[in-house]
Coordinates of C-alpha atoms in Angstrom, one line a residue:
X12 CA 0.0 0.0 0.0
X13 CA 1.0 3.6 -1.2
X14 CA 0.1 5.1 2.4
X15 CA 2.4 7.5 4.0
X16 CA 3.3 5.6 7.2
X17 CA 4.9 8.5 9.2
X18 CA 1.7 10.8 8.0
X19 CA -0.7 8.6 9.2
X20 CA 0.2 9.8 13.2
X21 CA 1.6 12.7 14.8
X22 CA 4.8 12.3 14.0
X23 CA 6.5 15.0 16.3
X24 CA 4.7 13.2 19.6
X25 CA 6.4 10.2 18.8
X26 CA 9.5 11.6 18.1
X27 CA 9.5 13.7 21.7
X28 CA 8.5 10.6 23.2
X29 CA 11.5 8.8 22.0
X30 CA 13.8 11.8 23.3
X31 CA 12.6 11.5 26.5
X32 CA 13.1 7.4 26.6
X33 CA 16.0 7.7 24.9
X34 CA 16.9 3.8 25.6
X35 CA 13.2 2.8 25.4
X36 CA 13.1 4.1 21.7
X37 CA 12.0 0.3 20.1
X38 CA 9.2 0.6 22.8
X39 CA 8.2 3.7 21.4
X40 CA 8.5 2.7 17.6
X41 CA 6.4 -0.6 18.9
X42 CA 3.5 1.3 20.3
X43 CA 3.6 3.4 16.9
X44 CA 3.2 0.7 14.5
X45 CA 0.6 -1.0 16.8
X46 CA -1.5 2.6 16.3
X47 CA -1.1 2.4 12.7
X48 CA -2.1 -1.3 12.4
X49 CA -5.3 -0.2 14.9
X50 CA -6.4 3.0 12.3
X51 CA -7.5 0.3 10.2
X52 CA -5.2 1.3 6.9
X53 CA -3.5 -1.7 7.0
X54 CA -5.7 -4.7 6.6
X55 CA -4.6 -8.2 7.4
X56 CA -1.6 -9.4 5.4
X57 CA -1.0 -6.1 4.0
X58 CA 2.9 -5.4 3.8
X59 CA 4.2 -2.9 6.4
X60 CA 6.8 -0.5 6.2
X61 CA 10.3 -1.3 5.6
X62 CA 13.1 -1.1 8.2
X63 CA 14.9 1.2 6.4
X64 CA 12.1 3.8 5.9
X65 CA 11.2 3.0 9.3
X66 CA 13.9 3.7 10.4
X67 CA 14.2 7.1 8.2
X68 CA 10.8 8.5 9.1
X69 CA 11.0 7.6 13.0
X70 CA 14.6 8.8 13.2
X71 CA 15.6 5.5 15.0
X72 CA 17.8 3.4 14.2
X73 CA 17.5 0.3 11.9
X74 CA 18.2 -2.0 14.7
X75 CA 15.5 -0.6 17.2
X76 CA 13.0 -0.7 14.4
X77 CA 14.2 -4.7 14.1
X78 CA 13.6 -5.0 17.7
X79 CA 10.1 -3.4 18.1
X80 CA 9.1 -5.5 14.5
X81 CA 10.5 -8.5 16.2
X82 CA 8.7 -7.9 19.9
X83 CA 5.2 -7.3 17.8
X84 CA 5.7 -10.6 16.0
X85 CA 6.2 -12.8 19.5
X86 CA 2.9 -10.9 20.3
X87 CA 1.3 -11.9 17.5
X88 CA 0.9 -8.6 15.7
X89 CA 3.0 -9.1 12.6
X90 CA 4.4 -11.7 10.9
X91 CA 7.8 -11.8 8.9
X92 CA 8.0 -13.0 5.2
X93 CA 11.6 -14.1 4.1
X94 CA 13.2 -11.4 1.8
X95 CA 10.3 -9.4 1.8
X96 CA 9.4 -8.1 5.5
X97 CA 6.9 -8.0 7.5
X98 CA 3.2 -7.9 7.3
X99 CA 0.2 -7.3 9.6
X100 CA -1.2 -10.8 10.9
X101 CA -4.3 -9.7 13.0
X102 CA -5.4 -6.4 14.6
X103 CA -5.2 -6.5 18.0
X104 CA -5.0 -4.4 21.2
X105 CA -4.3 -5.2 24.5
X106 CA -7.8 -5.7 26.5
X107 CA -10.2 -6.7 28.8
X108 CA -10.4 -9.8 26.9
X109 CA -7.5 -10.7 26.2
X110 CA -6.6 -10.2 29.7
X111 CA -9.4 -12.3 30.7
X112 CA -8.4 -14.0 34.1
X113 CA -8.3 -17.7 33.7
X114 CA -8.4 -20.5 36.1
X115 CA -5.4 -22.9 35.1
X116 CA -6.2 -27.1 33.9
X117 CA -3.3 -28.6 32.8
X118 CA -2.6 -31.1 35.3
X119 CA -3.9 -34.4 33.3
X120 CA -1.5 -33.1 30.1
X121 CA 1.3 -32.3 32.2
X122 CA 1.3 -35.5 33.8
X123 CA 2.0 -37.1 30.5
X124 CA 4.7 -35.4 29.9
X125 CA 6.6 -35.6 33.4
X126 CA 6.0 -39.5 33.4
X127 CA 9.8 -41.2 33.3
X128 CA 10.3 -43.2 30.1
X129 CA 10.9 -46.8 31.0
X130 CA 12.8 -46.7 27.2
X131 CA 16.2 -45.8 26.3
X132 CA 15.2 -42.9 24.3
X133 CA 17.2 -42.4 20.7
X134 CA 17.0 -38.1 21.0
X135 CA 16.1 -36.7 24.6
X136 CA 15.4 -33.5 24.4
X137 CA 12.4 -32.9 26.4
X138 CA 13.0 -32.6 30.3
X139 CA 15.0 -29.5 31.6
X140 CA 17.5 -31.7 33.4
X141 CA 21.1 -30.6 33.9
X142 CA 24.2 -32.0 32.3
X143 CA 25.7 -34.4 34.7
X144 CA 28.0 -36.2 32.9
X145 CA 30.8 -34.3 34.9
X146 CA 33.8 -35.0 37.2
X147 CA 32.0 -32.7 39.9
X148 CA 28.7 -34.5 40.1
X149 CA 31.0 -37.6 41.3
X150 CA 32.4 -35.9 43.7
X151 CA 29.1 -34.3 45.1
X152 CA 27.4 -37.6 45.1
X153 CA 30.4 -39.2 46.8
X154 CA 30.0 -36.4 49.6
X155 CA 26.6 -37.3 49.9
X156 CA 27.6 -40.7 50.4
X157 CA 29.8 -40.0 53.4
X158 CA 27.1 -37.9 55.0
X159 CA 24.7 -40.1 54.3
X160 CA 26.9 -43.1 56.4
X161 CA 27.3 -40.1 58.9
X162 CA 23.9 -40.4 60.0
X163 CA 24.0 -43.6 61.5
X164 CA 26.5 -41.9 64.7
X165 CA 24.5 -39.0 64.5
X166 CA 21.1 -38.2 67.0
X167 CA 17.9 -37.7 65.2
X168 CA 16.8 -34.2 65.0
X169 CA 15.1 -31.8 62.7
X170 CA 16.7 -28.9 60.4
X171 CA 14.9 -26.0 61.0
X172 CA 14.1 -22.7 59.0
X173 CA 16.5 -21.4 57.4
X174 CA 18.5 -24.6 57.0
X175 CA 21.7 -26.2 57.7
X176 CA 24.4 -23.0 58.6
X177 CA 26.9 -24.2 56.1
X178 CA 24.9 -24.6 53.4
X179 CA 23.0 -21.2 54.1
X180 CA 26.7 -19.5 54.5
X181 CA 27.3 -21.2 50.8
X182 CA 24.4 -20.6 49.1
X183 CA 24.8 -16.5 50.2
X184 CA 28.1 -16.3 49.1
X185 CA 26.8 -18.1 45.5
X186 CA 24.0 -14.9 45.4
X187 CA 26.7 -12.6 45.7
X188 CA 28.6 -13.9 42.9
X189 CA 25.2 -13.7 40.6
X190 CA 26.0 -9.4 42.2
X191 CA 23.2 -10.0 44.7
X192 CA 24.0 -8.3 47.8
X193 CA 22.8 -11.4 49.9
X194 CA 23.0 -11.5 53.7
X195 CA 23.4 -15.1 55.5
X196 CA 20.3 -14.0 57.5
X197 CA 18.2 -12.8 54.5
X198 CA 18.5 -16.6 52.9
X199 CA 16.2 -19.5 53.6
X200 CA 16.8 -22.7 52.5
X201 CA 13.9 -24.5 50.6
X202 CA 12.7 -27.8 48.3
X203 CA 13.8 -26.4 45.2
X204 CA 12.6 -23.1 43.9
X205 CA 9.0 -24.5 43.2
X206 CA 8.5 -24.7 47.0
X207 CA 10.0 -21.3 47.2
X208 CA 7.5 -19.5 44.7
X209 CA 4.6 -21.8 46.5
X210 CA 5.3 -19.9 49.7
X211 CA 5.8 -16.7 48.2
X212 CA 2.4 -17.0 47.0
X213 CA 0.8 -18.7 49.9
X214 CA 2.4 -15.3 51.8
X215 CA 1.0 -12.8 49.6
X216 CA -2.4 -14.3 47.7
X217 CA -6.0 -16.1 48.8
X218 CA -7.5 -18.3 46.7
X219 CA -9.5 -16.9 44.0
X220 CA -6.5 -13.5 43.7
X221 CA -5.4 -12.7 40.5
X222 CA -1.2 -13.6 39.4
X223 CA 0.1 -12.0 36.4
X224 CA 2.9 -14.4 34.4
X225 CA 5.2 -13.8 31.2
X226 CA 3.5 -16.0 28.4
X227 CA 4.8 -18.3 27.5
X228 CA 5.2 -19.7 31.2
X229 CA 6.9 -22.4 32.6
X230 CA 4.2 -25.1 32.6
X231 CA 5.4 -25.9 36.9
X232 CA 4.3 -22.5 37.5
X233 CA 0.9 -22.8 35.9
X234 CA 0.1 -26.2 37.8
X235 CA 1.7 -24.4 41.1
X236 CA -1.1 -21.9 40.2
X237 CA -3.6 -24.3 39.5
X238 CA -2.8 -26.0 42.6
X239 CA -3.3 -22.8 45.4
X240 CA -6.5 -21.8 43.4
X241 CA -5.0 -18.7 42.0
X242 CA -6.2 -17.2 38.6
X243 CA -4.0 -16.2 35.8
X244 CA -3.7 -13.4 33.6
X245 CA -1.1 -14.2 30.8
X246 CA 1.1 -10.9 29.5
X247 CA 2.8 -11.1 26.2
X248 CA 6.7 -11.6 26.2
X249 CA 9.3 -11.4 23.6
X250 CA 11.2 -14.3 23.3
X251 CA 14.1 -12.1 23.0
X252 CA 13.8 -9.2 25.6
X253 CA 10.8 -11.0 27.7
X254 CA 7.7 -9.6 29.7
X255 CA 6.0 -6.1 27.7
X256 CA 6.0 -3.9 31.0
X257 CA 3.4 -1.8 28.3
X258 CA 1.3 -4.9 28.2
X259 CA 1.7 -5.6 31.6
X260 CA 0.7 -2.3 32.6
X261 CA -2.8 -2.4 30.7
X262 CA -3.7 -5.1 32.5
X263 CA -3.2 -3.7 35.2
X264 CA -6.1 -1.5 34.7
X265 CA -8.2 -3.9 33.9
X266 CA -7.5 -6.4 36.8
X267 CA -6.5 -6.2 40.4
X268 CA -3.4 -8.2 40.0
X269 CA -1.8 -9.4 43.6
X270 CA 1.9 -10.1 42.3
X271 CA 3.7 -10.8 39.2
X272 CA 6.2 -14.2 38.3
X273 CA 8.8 -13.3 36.0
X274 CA 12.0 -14.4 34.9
X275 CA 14.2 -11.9 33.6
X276 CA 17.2 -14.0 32.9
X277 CA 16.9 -16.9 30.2
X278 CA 12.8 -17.5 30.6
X279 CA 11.3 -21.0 30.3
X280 CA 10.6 -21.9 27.5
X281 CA 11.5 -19.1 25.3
X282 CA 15.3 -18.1 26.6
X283 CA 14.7 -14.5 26.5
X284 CA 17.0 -12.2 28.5
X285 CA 15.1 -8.9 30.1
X286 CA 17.1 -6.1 29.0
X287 CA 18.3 -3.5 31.7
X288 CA 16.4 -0.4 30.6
X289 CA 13.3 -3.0 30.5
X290 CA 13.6 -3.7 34.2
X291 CA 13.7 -0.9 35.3
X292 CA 10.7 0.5 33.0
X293 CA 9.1 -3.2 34.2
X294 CA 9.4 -2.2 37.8
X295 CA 8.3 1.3 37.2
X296 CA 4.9 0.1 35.7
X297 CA 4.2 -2.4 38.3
X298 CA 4.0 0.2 40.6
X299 CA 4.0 -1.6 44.5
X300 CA 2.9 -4.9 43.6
X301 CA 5.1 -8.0 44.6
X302 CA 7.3 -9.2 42.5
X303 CA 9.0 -13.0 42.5
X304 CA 11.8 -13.1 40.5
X305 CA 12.4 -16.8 39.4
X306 CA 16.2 -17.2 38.8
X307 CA 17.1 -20.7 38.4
X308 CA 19.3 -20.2 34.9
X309 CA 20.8 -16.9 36.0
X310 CA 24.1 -18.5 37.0
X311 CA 24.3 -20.4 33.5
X312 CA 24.9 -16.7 31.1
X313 CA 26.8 -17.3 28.3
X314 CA 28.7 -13.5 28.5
X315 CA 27.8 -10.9 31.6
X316 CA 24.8 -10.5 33.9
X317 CA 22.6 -7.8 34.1
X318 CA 21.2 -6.5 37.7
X319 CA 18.5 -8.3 39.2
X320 CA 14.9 -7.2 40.2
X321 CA 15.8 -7.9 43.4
X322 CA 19.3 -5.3 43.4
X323 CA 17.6 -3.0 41.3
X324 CA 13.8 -2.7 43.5
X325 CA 13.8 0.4 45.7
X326 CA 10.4 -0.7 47.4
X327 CA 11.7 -4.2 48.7
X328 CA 9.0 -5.8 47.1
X329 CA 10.8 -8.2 44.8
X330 CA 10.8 -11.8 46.0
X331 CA 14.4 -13.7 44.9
X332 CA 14.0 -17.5 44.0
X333 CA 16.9 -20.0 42.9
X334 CA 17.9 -23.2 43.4
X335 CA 20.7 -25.5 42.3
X336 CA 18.6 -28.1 40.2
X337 CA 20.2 -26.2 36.7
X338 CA 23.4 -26.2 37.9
X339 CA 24.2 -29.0 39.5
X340 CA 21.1 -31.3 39.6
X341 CA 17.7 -31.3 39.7
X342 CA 17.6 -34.3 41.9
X343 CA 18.9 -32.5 45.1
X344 CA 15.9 -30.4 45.4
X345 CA 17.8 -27.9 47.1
X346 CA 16.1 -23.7 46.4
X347 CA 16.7 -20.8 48.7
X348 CA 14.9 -17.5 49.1
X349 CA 15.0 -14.0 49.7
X350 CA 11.8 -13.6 51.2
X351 CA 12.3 -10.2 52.2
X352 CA 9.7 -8.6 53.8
X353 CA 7.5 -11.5 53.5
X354 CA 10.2 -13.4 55.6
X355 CA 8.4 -14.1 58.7
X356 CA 5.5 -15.8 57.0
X357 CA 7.3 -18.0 54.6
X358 CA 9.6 -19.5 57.5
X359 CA 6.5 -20.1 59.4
X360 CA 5.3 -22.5 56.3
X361 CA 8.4 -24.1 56.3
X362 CA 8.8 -25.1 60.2
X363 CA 4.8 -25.8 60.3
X364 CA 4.9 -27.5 56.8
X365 CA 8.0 -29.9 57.3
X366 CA 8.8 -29.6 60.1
X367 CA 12.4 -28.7 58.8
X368 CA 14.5 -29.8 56.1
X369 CA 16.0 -32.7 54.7
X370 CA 19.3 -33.2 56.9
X371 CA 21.2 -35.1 54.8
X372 CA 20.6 -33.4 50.9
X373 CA 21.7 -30.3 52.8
X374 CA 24.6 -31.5 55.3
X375 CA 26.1 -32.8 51.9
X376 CA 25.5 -30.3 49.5
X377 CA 27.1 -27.7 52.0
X378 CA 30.4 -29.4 52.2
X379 CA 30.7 -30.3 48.6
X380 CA 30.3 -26.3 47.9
X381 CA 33.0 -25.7 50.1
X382 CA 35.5 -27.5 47.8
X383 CA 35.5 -24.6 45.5
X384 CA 34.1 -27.2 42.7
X385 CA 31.1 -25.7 42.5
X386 CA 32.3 -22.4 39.8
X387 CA 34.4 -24.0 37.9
X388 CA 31.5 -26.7 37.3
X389 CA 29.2 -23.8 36.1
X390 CA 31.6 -22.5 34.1
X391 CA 32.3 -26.1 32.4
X392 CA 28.6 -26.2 32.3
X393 CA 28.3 -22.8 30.3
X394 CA 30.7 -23.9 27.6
X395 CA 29.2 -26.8 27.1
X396 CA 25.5 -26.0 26.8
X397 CA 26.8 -22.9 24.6
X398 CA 28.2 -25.6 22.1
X399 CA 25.0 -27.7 22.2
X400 CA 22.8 -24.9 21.3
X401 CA 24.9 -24.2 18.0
X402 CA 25.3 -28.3 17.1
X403 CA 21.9 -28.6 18.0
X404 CA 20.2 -25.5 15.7
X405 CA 22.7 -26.2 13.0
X406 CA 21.4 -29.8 12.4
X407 CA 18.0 -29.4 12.8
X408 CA 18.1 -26.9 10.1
X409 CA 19.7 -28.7 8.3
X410 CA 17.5 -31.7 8.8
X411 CA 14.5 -29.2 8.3
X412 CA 15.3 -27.7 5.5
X413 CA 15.0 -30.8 3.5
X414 CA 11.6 -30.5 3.6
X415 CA 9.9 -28.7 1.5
X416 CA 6.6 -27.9 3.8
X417 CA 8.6 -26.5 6.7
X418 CA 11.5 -24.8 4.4
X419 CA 11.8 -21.7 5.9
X420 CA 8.6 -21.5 7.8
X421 CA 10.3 -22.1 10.9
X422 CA 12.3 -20.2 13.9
X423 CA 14.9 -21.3 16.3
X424 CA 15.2 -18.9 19.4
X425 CA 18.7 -19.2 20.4
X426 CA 19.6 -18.3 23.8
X427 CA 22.5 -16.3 25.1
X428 CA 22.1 -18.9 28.3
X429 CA 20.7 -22.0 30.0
X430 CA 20.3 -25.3 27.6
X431 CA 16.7 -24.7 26.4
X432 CA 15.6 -23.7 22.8
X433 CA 12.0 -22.7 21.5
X434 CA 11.5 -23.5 18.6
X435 CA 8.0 -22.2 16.5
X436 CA 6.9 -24.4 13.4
X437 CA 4.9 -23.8 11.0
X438 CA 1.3 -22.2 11.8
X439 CA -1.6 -24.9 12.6
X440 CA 0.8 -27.7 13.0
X441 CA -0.1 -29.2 16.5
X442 CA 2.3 -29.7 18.6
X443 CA 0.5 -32.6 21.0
X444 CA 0.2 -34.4 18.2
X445 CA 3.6 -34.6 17.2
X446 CA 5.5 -35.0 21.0
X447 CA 2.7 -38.0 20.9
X448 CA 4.2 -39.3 17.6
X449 CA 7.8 -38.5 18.5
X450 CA 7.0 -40.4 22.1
X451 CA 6.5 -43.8 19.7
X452 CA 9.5 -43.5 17.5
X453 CA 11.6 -42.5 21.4
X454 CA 11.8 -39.4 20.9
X455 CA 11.4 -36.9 23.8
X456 CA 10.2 -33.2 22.9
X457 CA 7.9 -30.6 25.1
X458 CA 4.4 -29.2 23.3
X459 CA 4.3 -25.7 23.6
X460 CA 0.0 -26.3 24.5
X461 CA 1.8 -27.0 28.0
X462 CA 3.3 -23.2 28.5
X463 CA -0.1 -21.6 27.7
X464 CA -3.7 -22.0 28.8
X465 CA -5.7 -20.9 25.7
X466 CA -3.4 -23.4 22.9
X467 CA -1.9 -20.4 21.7
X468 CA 1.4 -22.1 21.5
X469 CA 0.1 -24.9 19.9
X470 CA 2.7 -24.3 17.0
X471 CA 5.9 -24.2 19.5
X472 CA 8.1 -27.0 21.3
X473 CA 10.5 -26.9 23.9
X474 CA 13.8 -28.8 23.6
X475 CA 17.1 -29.2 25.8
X476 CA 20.5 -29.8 24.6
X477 CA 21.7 -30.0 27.7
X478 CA 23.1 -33.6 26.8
X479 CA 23.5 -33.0 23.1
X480 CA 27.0 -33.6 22.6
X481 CA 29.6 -33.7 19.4
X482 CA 30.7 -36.5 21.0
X483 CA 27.3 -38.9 19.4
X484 CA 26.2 -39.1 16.3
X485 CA 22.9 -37.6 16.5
X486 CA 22.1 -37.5 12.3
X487 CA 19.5 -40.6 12.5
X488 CA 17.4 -39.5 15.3
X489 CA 17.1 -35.7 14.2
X490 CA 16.1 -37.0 10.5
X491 CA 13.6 -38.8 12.3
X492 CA 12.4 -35.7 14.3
X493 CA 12.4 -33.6 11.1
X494 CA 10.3 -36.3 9.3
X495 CA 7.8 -36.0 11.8
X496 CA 7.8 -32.3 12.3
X497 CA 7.4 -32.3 8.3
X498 CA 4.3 -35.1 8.7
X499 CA 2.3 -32.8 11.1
X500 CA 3.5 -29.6 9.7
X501 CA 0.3 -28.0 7.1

């Protein structure tokens, strides 16, 4: 279409705007082309603009106009034809509907998919387990071992809130590497960081409140929702830069939301990092609701860390969650917590729900981090998972552009952390279906249906590479996987 894009607004309101956000400028260009796609000029499928005149007519640069074209296509907005753009896919606006609260029912599916294969499996790539194919696993098993023989001269007692002193003394001085200013007696110790966010929410929300969550979500949180009676209200995320604090705030408006998951650094599923001029415009929006800030693949960045919520929150309002099941092994169920002003509370749950903690895990655990094994393991770790990612996207492009139904109508998100890719296919191919079909032929992927509650996703999966090695040939298995991605593909 012949339309005058920069004419169609006022042009000079943008362009102040973007002086005074100087480094929220593709948040600015985002909100502009949204406008233009709501006036109704452009229709669906119509070509939009080009980054170059974009960029020209917004007096951005070509890279933010990238970024804001790439944010509105994870929100479903736009959609990006190779070699020729982007065009408009539907016209939408964040509201009341969309924004509908929704009670979450995924518990059936999800136990499908956590069920333990009984099958050695030709290609797993579905559960988010850890590497532990590593001289440092040995030893920490080993230690385990001797504590474990330990308890036999040792009087029966409970570990009480926070947790065993050592480990709590460890597990601070790990926060303060991730440049968390972390006092021993801020940290308590819990069952992983699932238990952690469960008392977090069990401290702020009643059954029936209202929880805001980046979508696509981590399909544990959903069922944790699902499990305290909580409602959800999904907000768009990039799969690049994460939660839209703009989104986030129009739902706000709508809804009285009681506290917000998020998970700034390397999301499940999608891998996206929240970029530091995002959180702080994320926690400016969110005004004084609490905030639980999910950091379970912080420690695994490929380059630098950005500030956490947590560092960067004036209003002490941010909840901090981690645990060591990503970097060590998800079998030792051992999280910890910055509870914050919710402190009293959570420890409360712990010492009336448990009655402590697990003596052993922790007694173990605690001395194996005071080897000093426990860094250079993560930065093994890092290394290796940053390898997998490019083995792994490399062959299954190659494997997927062999077919001529899924030739470029495919994207792999790559990550810049953590060993997780999401990957979207080709529109109406169904997801389900195909983990169901790779499940027969042993083959282990995640549906995207899981990390959503209204099938929006349906065209996604989740995979790990955590264990994808150059060290196995993995040709056979992922020409098998791109057969069947081509077979349920449209």
């Amino acid at each position: 279409m012949g339309t005058d894009f920069a004419s169609m607004l006022d042009h000079n309101h943008y362009l102040e705007q973007g002086d005074r956000q100087e480094s929220n400028k593709y948040l600015v260009v985002e909100n502009y082309i949204k406008q233009v796609i709501q006036s109704g000029i452009y229709q669906k499928d119509d070509k939009l603009p080009s980054i170059r005149s974009l960029s020209i007519d917004l007096c951005v640069s070509k890279n933010t106009v990238i970024r804001a074209y790439q944010e509105l296509e994870a929100q479903g907005h736009v959609y990006s034809v190779p070699r020729s753009g982007y065009r408009v896919k539907i016209r939408a606006e964040f509201n009341s509907t969309w924004f509908e609260p929704t009670c979450v029912d995924l518990i059936s599916i999800c136990k499908e998919i956590l069920t333990y294969s009984k099958h050695k499996e030709l290609l797993s790539i579905g559960s988010a387990h850890p590497n532990i194919d590593a001289p440092a696993i040995k030893s920490l098993y080993a230690e385990i071992g001797r504590h474990s023989r330990q308890q036999a001269y040792t009087s029966s007692h409970y570990q009480l809130p926070p947790g065993d002193k050592l480990l709590v003394k460890q597990l601070a001085k790990i926060t303060q590497d991730l440049g968390i200013a972390a006092r021993v007696d801020d940290l308590l110790v819990t069952h992983g960081a699932q238990q952690a966010i469960s008392l977090a929410l069990r401290a702020i929300t009643n059954s029936g409140d209202i929880v805001a969550v980046e979508s696509p979500c981590y399909f544990g949180n959903l069922l944790l929702l699902e499990s305290l009676g909580l409602k959800v209200v999904e907000i768009p995320s990039c799969p690049r830069d994460g939660i839209n604090p703009a989104a986030l705030e129009q739902a706000m408006k709508d809804w009285d939301i009681k506290v917000i998951i998020v998970t700034p650094n390397f999301t499940n599923p999608t891998g996206a990092v929240m970029p530091l001029e995002r959180r702080k415009y994320f926690l400016s929006v969110s005004g004084n609701i609490p905030i639980i800030e999910d950091d379970v693949f912080g420690a695994l960045a490929y380059s630098y860390l950005l500030p956490s919520l947590y560092t960067l929150d004036s209003q002490k309002r941010v909840i901090y969650v981690n645990s060591l099941s990503k970097t060590l092994d998800s079998r030792l169920r051992i999280g910890w917590m910055l509870a914050g002003r919710y402190r009293a509370q959570v420890e409360q749950y712990l010492l009336c729900d448990n009655m402590g903690c697990l003596n052993l895990m922790q007694s173990g655990v605690a001395t194996f981090l005071t080897s000093g094994k426990y860094r250079p393991h993560t930065t093994r770790m890092i290394r290796i998972y940053q390898t997998n990612v490019k083995h792994f996207s490399t062959l299954l492009h190659d494997v997927l552009e062999q077919h001529e139904n899924v030739k470029n109508r495919y994207q792999i998100n790559i990550t810049q952390g953590s060993f997780l890719l999401w990957i979207k296919l080709p529109e109406e191919t169904n997801s389900y279906d195909l983990y169901r079909a790779c499940n027969k032929e042993r083959i282990s992927i995640l549906p995207g249906t899981v990390f959503g509650l209204h099938n929006q996703y349906q065209n996604f999966i989740r995979v790990s590479v955590a264990n994808f090695s150059r060290d196995k040939d993995w040709l056979p298995a992922m020409k098998i996987l791109g057969r069947l991605i081509s077979q349920y593909a449209p």
